[in-house]
Coordinates of C-alpha atoms in Angstrom, one line a residue:
M4 CA 0.0 0.0 0.0
T5 CA 1.5 3.4 -1.0
D6 CA 1.6 6.4 1.2
K7 CA -0.9 8.1 -1.1
T8 CA -3.3 5.2 -0.7
K9 CA -3.0 5.4 3.1
L10 CA -3.6 9.2 2.9
D11 CA -6.8 8.7 0.8
R12 CA -8.0 6.0 3.1
R13 CA -7.5 8.3 6.1
R14 CA -9.3 11.1 4.2
F15 CA -12.2 8.7 3.4
L16 CA -12.5 7.6 7.0
T17 CA -12.3 11.2 8.2
T18 CA -14.9 12.4 5.7
A19 CA -17.2 9.4 6.5
S20 CA -16.9 10.2 10.2
L21 CA -17.8 13.8 9.6
G22 CA -20.7 12.8 7.4
G23 CA -21.9 10.4 10.1
A24 CA -21.6 13.0 12.7
A25 CA -23.5 15.5 10.5
A26 CA -26.2 12.9 9.8
A27 CA -26.5 12.2 13.5
A28 CA -26.7 15.9 14.2
G29 CA -29.4 16.1 11.6
A30 CA -31.4 13.3 13.3
T31 CA -31.0 15.0 16.6
L32 CA -32.2 18.3 15.2
A33 CA -35.2 16.6 13.7
A34 CA -36.6 15.7 17.1
P35 CA -37.9 19.1 18.0
A36 CA -39.6 19.3 14.6
I37 CA -41.5 16.2 15.4
A38 CA -42.3 17.5 18.8
Q39 CA -43.6 20.7 17.2
E40 CA -46.1 18.7 15.2
M41 CA -47.7 17.5 18.4
P42 CA -50.7 19.7 19.5
A43 CA -50.5 21.5 22.9
I44 CA -53.2 20.0 25.1
T45 CA -54.0 20.6 28.8
W46 CA -56.4 18.3 30.6
R47 CA -57.7 18.5 34.1
V48 CA -57.7 15.4 36.4
A49 CA -60.0 15.2 39.3
S50 CA -58.6 12.8 42.0
S51 CA -60.7 11.0 44.5
F52 CA -57.8 11.2 47.0
P53 CA -56.2 13.8 49.2
K54 CA -52.7 15.0 48.6
S55 CA -51.6 13.6 52.0
L56 CA -51.9 10.1 50.6
E57 CA -49.0 10.5 48.3
T58 CA -49.0 6.9 47.1
I59 CA -52.6 6.6 45.8
Y60 CA -53.0 10.3 45.0
G61 CA -49.6 10.0 43.4
S62 CA -50.8 7.6 40.8
G63 CA -52.4 10.5 39.0
V64 CA -49.3 12.6 39.4
D65 CA -47.0 9.8 38.2
V66 CA -49.0 9.5 35.0
S67 CA -48.9 13.3 34.5
E68 CA -45.2 13.5 34.9
R69 CA -44.5 10.6 32.5
V70 CA -46.8 12.1 29.9
K71 CA -45.2 15.5 30.2
A72 CA -41.7 14.0 29.8
M73 CA -42.7 11.9 26.8
T74 CA -44.3 14.7 24.9
D75 CA -41.7 17.4 25.7
G76 CA -44.4 19.3 27.7
K77 CA -46.9 19.4 24.9
F78 CA -49.5 17.2 26.7
T79 CA -50.2 18.3 30.3
L80 CA -52.4 16.7 32.9
Q81 CA -53.2 18.9 35.8
V82 CA -54.1 16.8 38.8
F83 CA -56.5 18.3 41.4
A84 CA -57.0 16.6 44.8
A85 CA -60.3 15.6 46.2
G86 CA -62.4 18.6 46.9
E87 CA -60.5 21.1 44.8
I88 CA -62.9 20.7 41.8
V89 CA -65.4 18.2 43.0
P90 CA -65.7 15.9 46.1
G91 CA -63.7 12.7 45.9
L92 CA -66.7 10.5 45.4
Q93 CA -67.9 12.6 42.5
A94 CA -64.6 12.5 40.4
I95 CA -65.9 9.9 37.9
D96 CA -69.2 11.8 37.5
A97 CA -67.1 14.9 36.6
A98 CA -65.3 13.0 33.9
T99 CA -68.6 11.6 32.5
D100 CA -70.2 15.0 32.3
G101 CA -67.1 16.8 31.0
T102 CA -66.4 19.0 34.0
V103 CA -62.9 17.5 33.8
E104 CA -61.3 15.3 31.1
V105 CA -60.1 12.7 33.5
A106 CA -60.8 11.2 36.9
N107 CA -58.2 9.4 39.0
S108 CA -60.4 7.1 41.0
V109 CA -61.7 3.6 41.8
G110 CA -64.7 2.2 39.9
Y111 CA -66.6 1.0 42.9
Y112 CA -67.1 4.6 44.0
S113 CA -69.8 4.7 41.3
W114 CA -71.4 1.6 42.6
G115 CA -74.7 3.4 43.2
K116 CA -74.9 4.5 39.5
D117 CA -74.4 0.9 38.3
P118 CA -73.1 -2.1 40.2
A119 CA -71.0 -3.1 37.2
F120 CA -68.6 -0.2 37.8
A121 CA -67.2 -2.4 40.6
C122 CA -65.9 -5.1 38.2
G123 CA -63.0 -3.0 37.0
A124 CA -61.9 -2.1 40.5
D125 CA -62.3 -5.2 42.6
L126 CA -64.7 -7.9 43.6
P127 CA -64.5 -9.4 47.1
W128 CA -62.7 -12.7 47.4
T129 CA -61.3 -12.8 43.8
F130 CA -57.9 -11.9 42.5
N131 CA -54.8 -10.8 44.3
A132 CA -52.7 -8.1 42.7
R133 CA -50.6 -10.3 40.4
G134 CA -53.6 -12.3 39.3
K135 CA -55.5 -9.1 38.6
A136 CA -52.7 -7.7 36.5
A137 CA -52.5 -11.0 34.5
Y138 CA -56.2 -10.9 33.9
N139 CA -56.3 -7.2 33.0
Y140 CA -53.5 -7.2 30.5
H141 CA -53.6 -10.7 29.0
G142 CA -57.1 -12.0 29.9
G143 CA -59.1 -9.2 28.4
G144 CA -60.1 -7.6 31.7
I145 CA -59.4 -4.0 30.7
D146 CA -61.2 -4.5 27.3
A147 CA -64.2 -6.1 29.0
Y148 CA -64.5 -3.2 31.4
N149 CA -64.2 -0.6 28.7
E150 CA -67.0 -2.2 26.7
F151 CA -69.2 -1.5 29.7
L152 CA -67.9 2.0 30.2
V153 CA -68.8 3.1 26.7
K154 CA -72.5 3.7 27.7
H155 CA -71.2 6.0 30.5
G156 CA -69.1 8.0 28.1
L157 CA -65.8 6.8 29.6
M158 CA -62.8 4.6 29.1
C159 CA -60.4 3.5 31.7
L160 CA -56.7 2.5 32.1
P161 CA -55.3 0.9 35.3
V162 CA -52.8 3.1 37.2
G163 CA -52.2 1.3 40.4
N164 CA -53.0 -1.6 42.7
T165 CA -52.6 -1.5 46.5
G166 CA -52.2 -5.2 46.9
A167 CA -54.4 -7.0 49.4
Q168 CA -55.7 -4.4 51.9
M169 CA -56.2 -4.5 55.6
G170 CA -59.6 -5.2 57.0
G171 CA -59.8 -1.9 58.9
W172 CA -59.9 -0.3 62.3
Y173 CA -62.4 -1.3 65.0
R174 CA -63.3 0.4 68.2
K175 CA -64.2 -2.9 69.8
Q176 CA -62.6 -6.4 69.4
I177 CA -64.2 -8.8 66.9
T178 CA -64.2 -12.3 68.4
G179 CA -66.6 -13.9 66.0
L180 CA -69.3 -13.4 63.4
A181 CA -71.8 -12.3 66.1
D182 CA -69.8 -9.2 66.8
M183 CA -70.4 -8.0 63.2
Q184 CA -74.1 -7.6 63.9
G185 CA -75.2 -4.0 63.8
L186 CA -71.6 -2.7 63.3
K187 CA -71.6 0.7 61.6
M188 CA -68.7 0.5 59.3
R189 CA -67.2 2.8 56.6
I190 CA -66.9 0.6 53.6
S191 CA -67.4 1.4 49.9
G192 CA -69.6 0.1 47.2
L193 CA -70.0 -3.6 46.4
A194 CA -68.0 -4.6 49.5
G195 CA -70.7 -2.9 51.6
R196 CA -73.4 -5.1 50.1
V197 CA -71.3 -8.2 50.9
V198 CA -70.6 -7.3 54.6
E199 CA -74.2 -6.2 54.9
K200 CA -75.1 -9.9 54.8
L201 CA -72.9 -10.4 57.8
G202 CA -75.0 -7.9 59.8
V203 CA -72.8 -4.9 59.1
V204 CA -74.4 -1.5 58.4
P205 CA -72.2 0.0 55.6
Q206 CA -71.4 3.7 55.4
Q207 CA -69.8 5.2 52.3
I208 CA -67.6 8.1 53.5
A209 CA -64.8 9.8 51.6
G210 CA -61.2 9.3 52.9
G211 CA -60.8 12.7 54.5
D212 CA -64.0 12.4 56.5
I213 CA -63.4 9.0 58.1
Y214 CA -61.3 10.1 61.1
P215 CA -63.8 12.5 62.6
A216 CA -66.6 10.0 62.1
L217 CA -64.6 7.3 63.8
E218 CA -63.5 9.6 66.6
K219 CA -67.0 10.8 67.4
G220 CA -68.4 7.3 67.3
T221 CA -70.7 8.0 64.4
I222 CA -69.2 4.8 63.0
D223 CA -67.8 1.8 64.8
A224 CA -65.2 0.7 62.3
A225 CA -63.6 1.9 59.1
E226 CA -61.6 0.3 56.3
W227 CA -59.3 2.4 54.1
V228 CA -56.3 0.9 52.4
G229 CA -53.3 -0.4 54.3
P230 CA -50.6 0.5 56.9
H231 CA -48.9 3.3 55.0
D232 CA -52.0 5.2 54.1
D233 CA -53.9 4.4 57.3
E234 CA -51.0 5.6 59.5
K235 CA -51.1 9.0 57.7
L236 CA -54.8 9.3 58.5
G237 CA -54.2 8.4 62.2
F238 CA -56.9 5.8 62.7
Q239 CA -54.9 4.0 65.4
K240 CA -55.5 6.9 67.7
V241 CA -59.3 6.3 67.9
A242 CA -59.8 2.6 67.0
P243 CA -57.0 0.3 68.2
Y244 CA -58.0 -3.1 66.7
Y245 CA -56.6 -3.5 63.2
Y246 CA -58.0 -6.5 61.5
Y247 CA -56.8 -8.3 58.4
P248 CA -57.2 -9.2 55.6
G249 CA -59.5 -6.8 53.8
F250 CA -61.1 -9.7 52.0
W251 CA -63.3 -7.4 49.9
E252 CA -60.1 -5.9 48.3
G253 CA -57.5 -8.6 47.5
G254 CA -56.2 -6.7 44.5
P255 CA -58.1 -3.4 43.9
T256 CA -57.3 -1.4 40.8
V257 CA -57.1 2.4 40.7
G258 CA -57.9 3.8 37.3
M259 CA -57.7 6.8 35.1
F260 CA -61.2 7.3 33.8
F261 CA -61.1 9.4 30.6
N262 CA -64.0 11.2 29.1
L263 CA -64.6 9.1 26.0
A264 CA -65.3 12.0 23.6
K265 CA -62.0 13.7 24.7
W266 CA -60.1 10.4 24.4
N267 CA -61.4 9.9 20.9
E268 CA -60.1 13.4 19.9
L269 CA -56.5 12.6 20.9
P270 CA -53.9 11.9 18.3
E271 CA -52.9 8.2 18.2
V272 CA -49.4 9.0 19.5
Y273 CA -50.9 10.6 22.7
K274 CA -53.2 7.6 23.2
S275 CA -50.1 5.3 23.0
I276 CA -48.2 7.5 25.4
L277 CA -51.0 7.4 27.9
R278 CA -51.3 3.7 27.7
S279 CA -47.5 3.3 28.3
A280 CA -47.5 5.9 31.1
C281 CA -50.5 4.3 32.8
Q282 CA -49.1 0.7 32.7
A283 CA -45.8 1.9 34.1
T284 CA -47.6 3.7 36.9
D285 CA -49.7 0.6 37.6
L286 CA -46.6 -1.4 38.4
N287 CA -44.9 1.5 40.2
T288 CA -47.8 2.1 42.5
L289 CA -48.0 -1.5 43.7
S290 CA -44.3 -1.6 44.2
E291 CA -44.4 1.6 46.3
Y292 CA -47.1 0.2 48.5
D293 CA -45.2 -3.1 48.9
F294 CA -42.1 -1.2 50.0
K295 CA -43.8 1.2 52.4
N296 CA -46.4 -1.0 54.0
P297 CA -44.1 -3.4 56.0
P298 CA -42.3 -0.7 58.1
A299 CA -45.6 1.2 58.5
L300 CA -47.2 -1.9 60.0
K301 CA -44.3 -2.2 62.5
R302 CA -44.7 1.5 63.5
L303 CA -48.4 1.1 64.0
A304 CA -47.9 -1.9 66.2
Q305 CA -45.3 -0.1 68.2
S306 CA -47.7 2.9 68.7
G307 CA -50.4 0.8 70.3
A308 CA -52.4 -0.6 67.3
Q309 CA -53.3 -4.3 67.6
P310 CA -53.1 -6.1 64.3
L311 CA -55.4 -9.2 64.5
P312 CA -56.7 -11.7 61.9
F313 CA -60.4 -11.9 61.3
P314 CA -61.9 -14.9 63.0
E315 CA -62.4 -17.8 60.6
D316 CA -66.2 -17.7 60.7
V317 CA -66.1 -14.0 59.7
M318 CA -64.0 -14.8 56.6
Q319 CA -66.0 -17.9 55.6
A320 CA -69.2 -15.9 56.0
G321 CA -67.7 -13.1 53.9
F322 CA -66.7 -15.5 51.1
D323 CA -70.2 -17.2 51.0
A324 CA -71.9 -13.8 51.1
S325 CA -69.8 -12.6 48.1
R326 CA -71.1 -15.5 46.0
Q327 CA -74.6 -14.8 47.0
V328 CA -74.3 -11.2 46.0
Y329 CA -72.7 -12.1 42.6
D330 CA -75.7 -14.5 41.9
E331 CA -78.1 -11.7 42.8
L332 CA -76.3 -9.1 40.7
S333 CA -76.0 -11.4 37.7
A334 CA -79.7 -11.9 37.7
E335 CA -80.3 -8.1 37.9
N336 CA -77.5 -6.7 35.7
A337 CA -76.4 -8.2 32.4
E338 CA -73.1 -6.2 32.3
F339 CA -72.1 -7.4 35.8
K340 CA -72.9 -11.0 34.8
R341 CA -70.8 -10.7 31.6
M342 CA -67.8 -9.4 33.4
W343 CA -68.1 -11.8 36.3
D344 CA -68.5 -14.8 34.1
A345 CA -65.6 -13.8 32.0
Q346 CA -63.1 -13.8 34.9
K347 CA -64.2 -17.0 36.6
P348 CA -62.2 -19.5 34.5
F349 CA -58.9 -17.7 35.0
L350 CA -59.7 -17.1 38.7
S351 CA -59.9 -20.8 39.2
D352 CA -56.7 -21.5 37.2
W353 CA -54.8 -18.8 39.0
Y354 CA -55.3 -20.2 42.5
L355 CA -54.7 -23.7 41.3
Y356 CA -51.4 -22.6 39.8
S357 CA -50.5 -20.4 42.8
Q358 CA -50.6 -23.4 45.1
T359 CA -47.7 -25.0 43.2
T360 CA -45.5 -21.9 43.2
D361 CA -46.0 -18.7 45.2
Y362 CA -48.1 -20.2 48.1
T363 CA -45.5 -22.9 48.7
F364 CA -42.6 -20.6 48.3
D365 CA -44.1 -17.9 50.5
T366 CA -45.1 -20.3 53.2
M367 CA -41.6 -21.7 53.5
M368 CA -40.1 -18.2 53.6
M369 CA -42.6 -17.1 56.3
I370 CA -41.6 -20.1 58.4
Q371 CA -38.0 -19.1 58.1
Q372 CA -38.8 -15.6 59.1
R373 CA -40.6 -16.7 62.2
N374 CA -37.6 -18.9 63.1
G375 CA -35.4 -15.8 62.9
K376 CA -33.5 -17.0 59.8
V377 CA -34.8 -14.2 57.5

């Protein structure tokens, strides 16, 4: 190879590198042009939750921040806490009638409008969080729910799961099913109809109003979410008995409920971004609860709360009552029946499978923890 050939080769490589750098720069410069083609949109989100509950309220904020980042600030979701635009229990109504474009809420809050709203949130004694996610994303759960929501002018994407919740705070100890008779309890939606069959008198009260009702004795018990959120609301100060599990919420789904007309107006790229942001938030919210609940439960116990399991007869009666309610609702409501029937085959398979894997694994690990080895 001659020196001239070497020189030409060096010149070629140098030129090619410069050309590649220029092309890369051109590609980089093209991004703002693409971003400029995206319309500037600002939507309002009415949350059902107070800002103090940063995890569940934060599901709406998390989606908002992800969407803003992915659209270079072109698509903005402004999140308003419960009471700032409408009361928490009216957030879904506000999205339906167009007062806001989105509600960050839980479907069973609209139980009174139509019992089928509960199917996209949680049904007592059904899935845990992992099973619910599997059914939602791969078993058609989200699609089935949105088929129902069309007639209410809505569509929904999951944005969080709390995992199995606690059974709530009680002013007096529950020693058996008889102690549930006449108990005035804050409990929402479909779960209220189930525990009503156990003799409970259900009361639907927004999160921020629970503490004073419990303190004054207007109610005898209240369920909310779990240790992290419950600690923030201070229930342990007025009702020391903390029962578990919240069998009416084994894997409750928080959703973003979009006004359907507004959703349909969105460019496809924004719809795709929202789907991605919501699914990421769905996992993130559950992970955050799983991280924060264990130390919160320890702190509550140290502060005087008494965590106790529900008596076996209460849980069995609760399970039996749930199936009675589902039979009743299926006879009354075709949409409820459609969604309940659709999930039953996988529900059975899920718990059959779980016995061979997670249940056995978790049981062994819990034994080791009790033996001080974990």
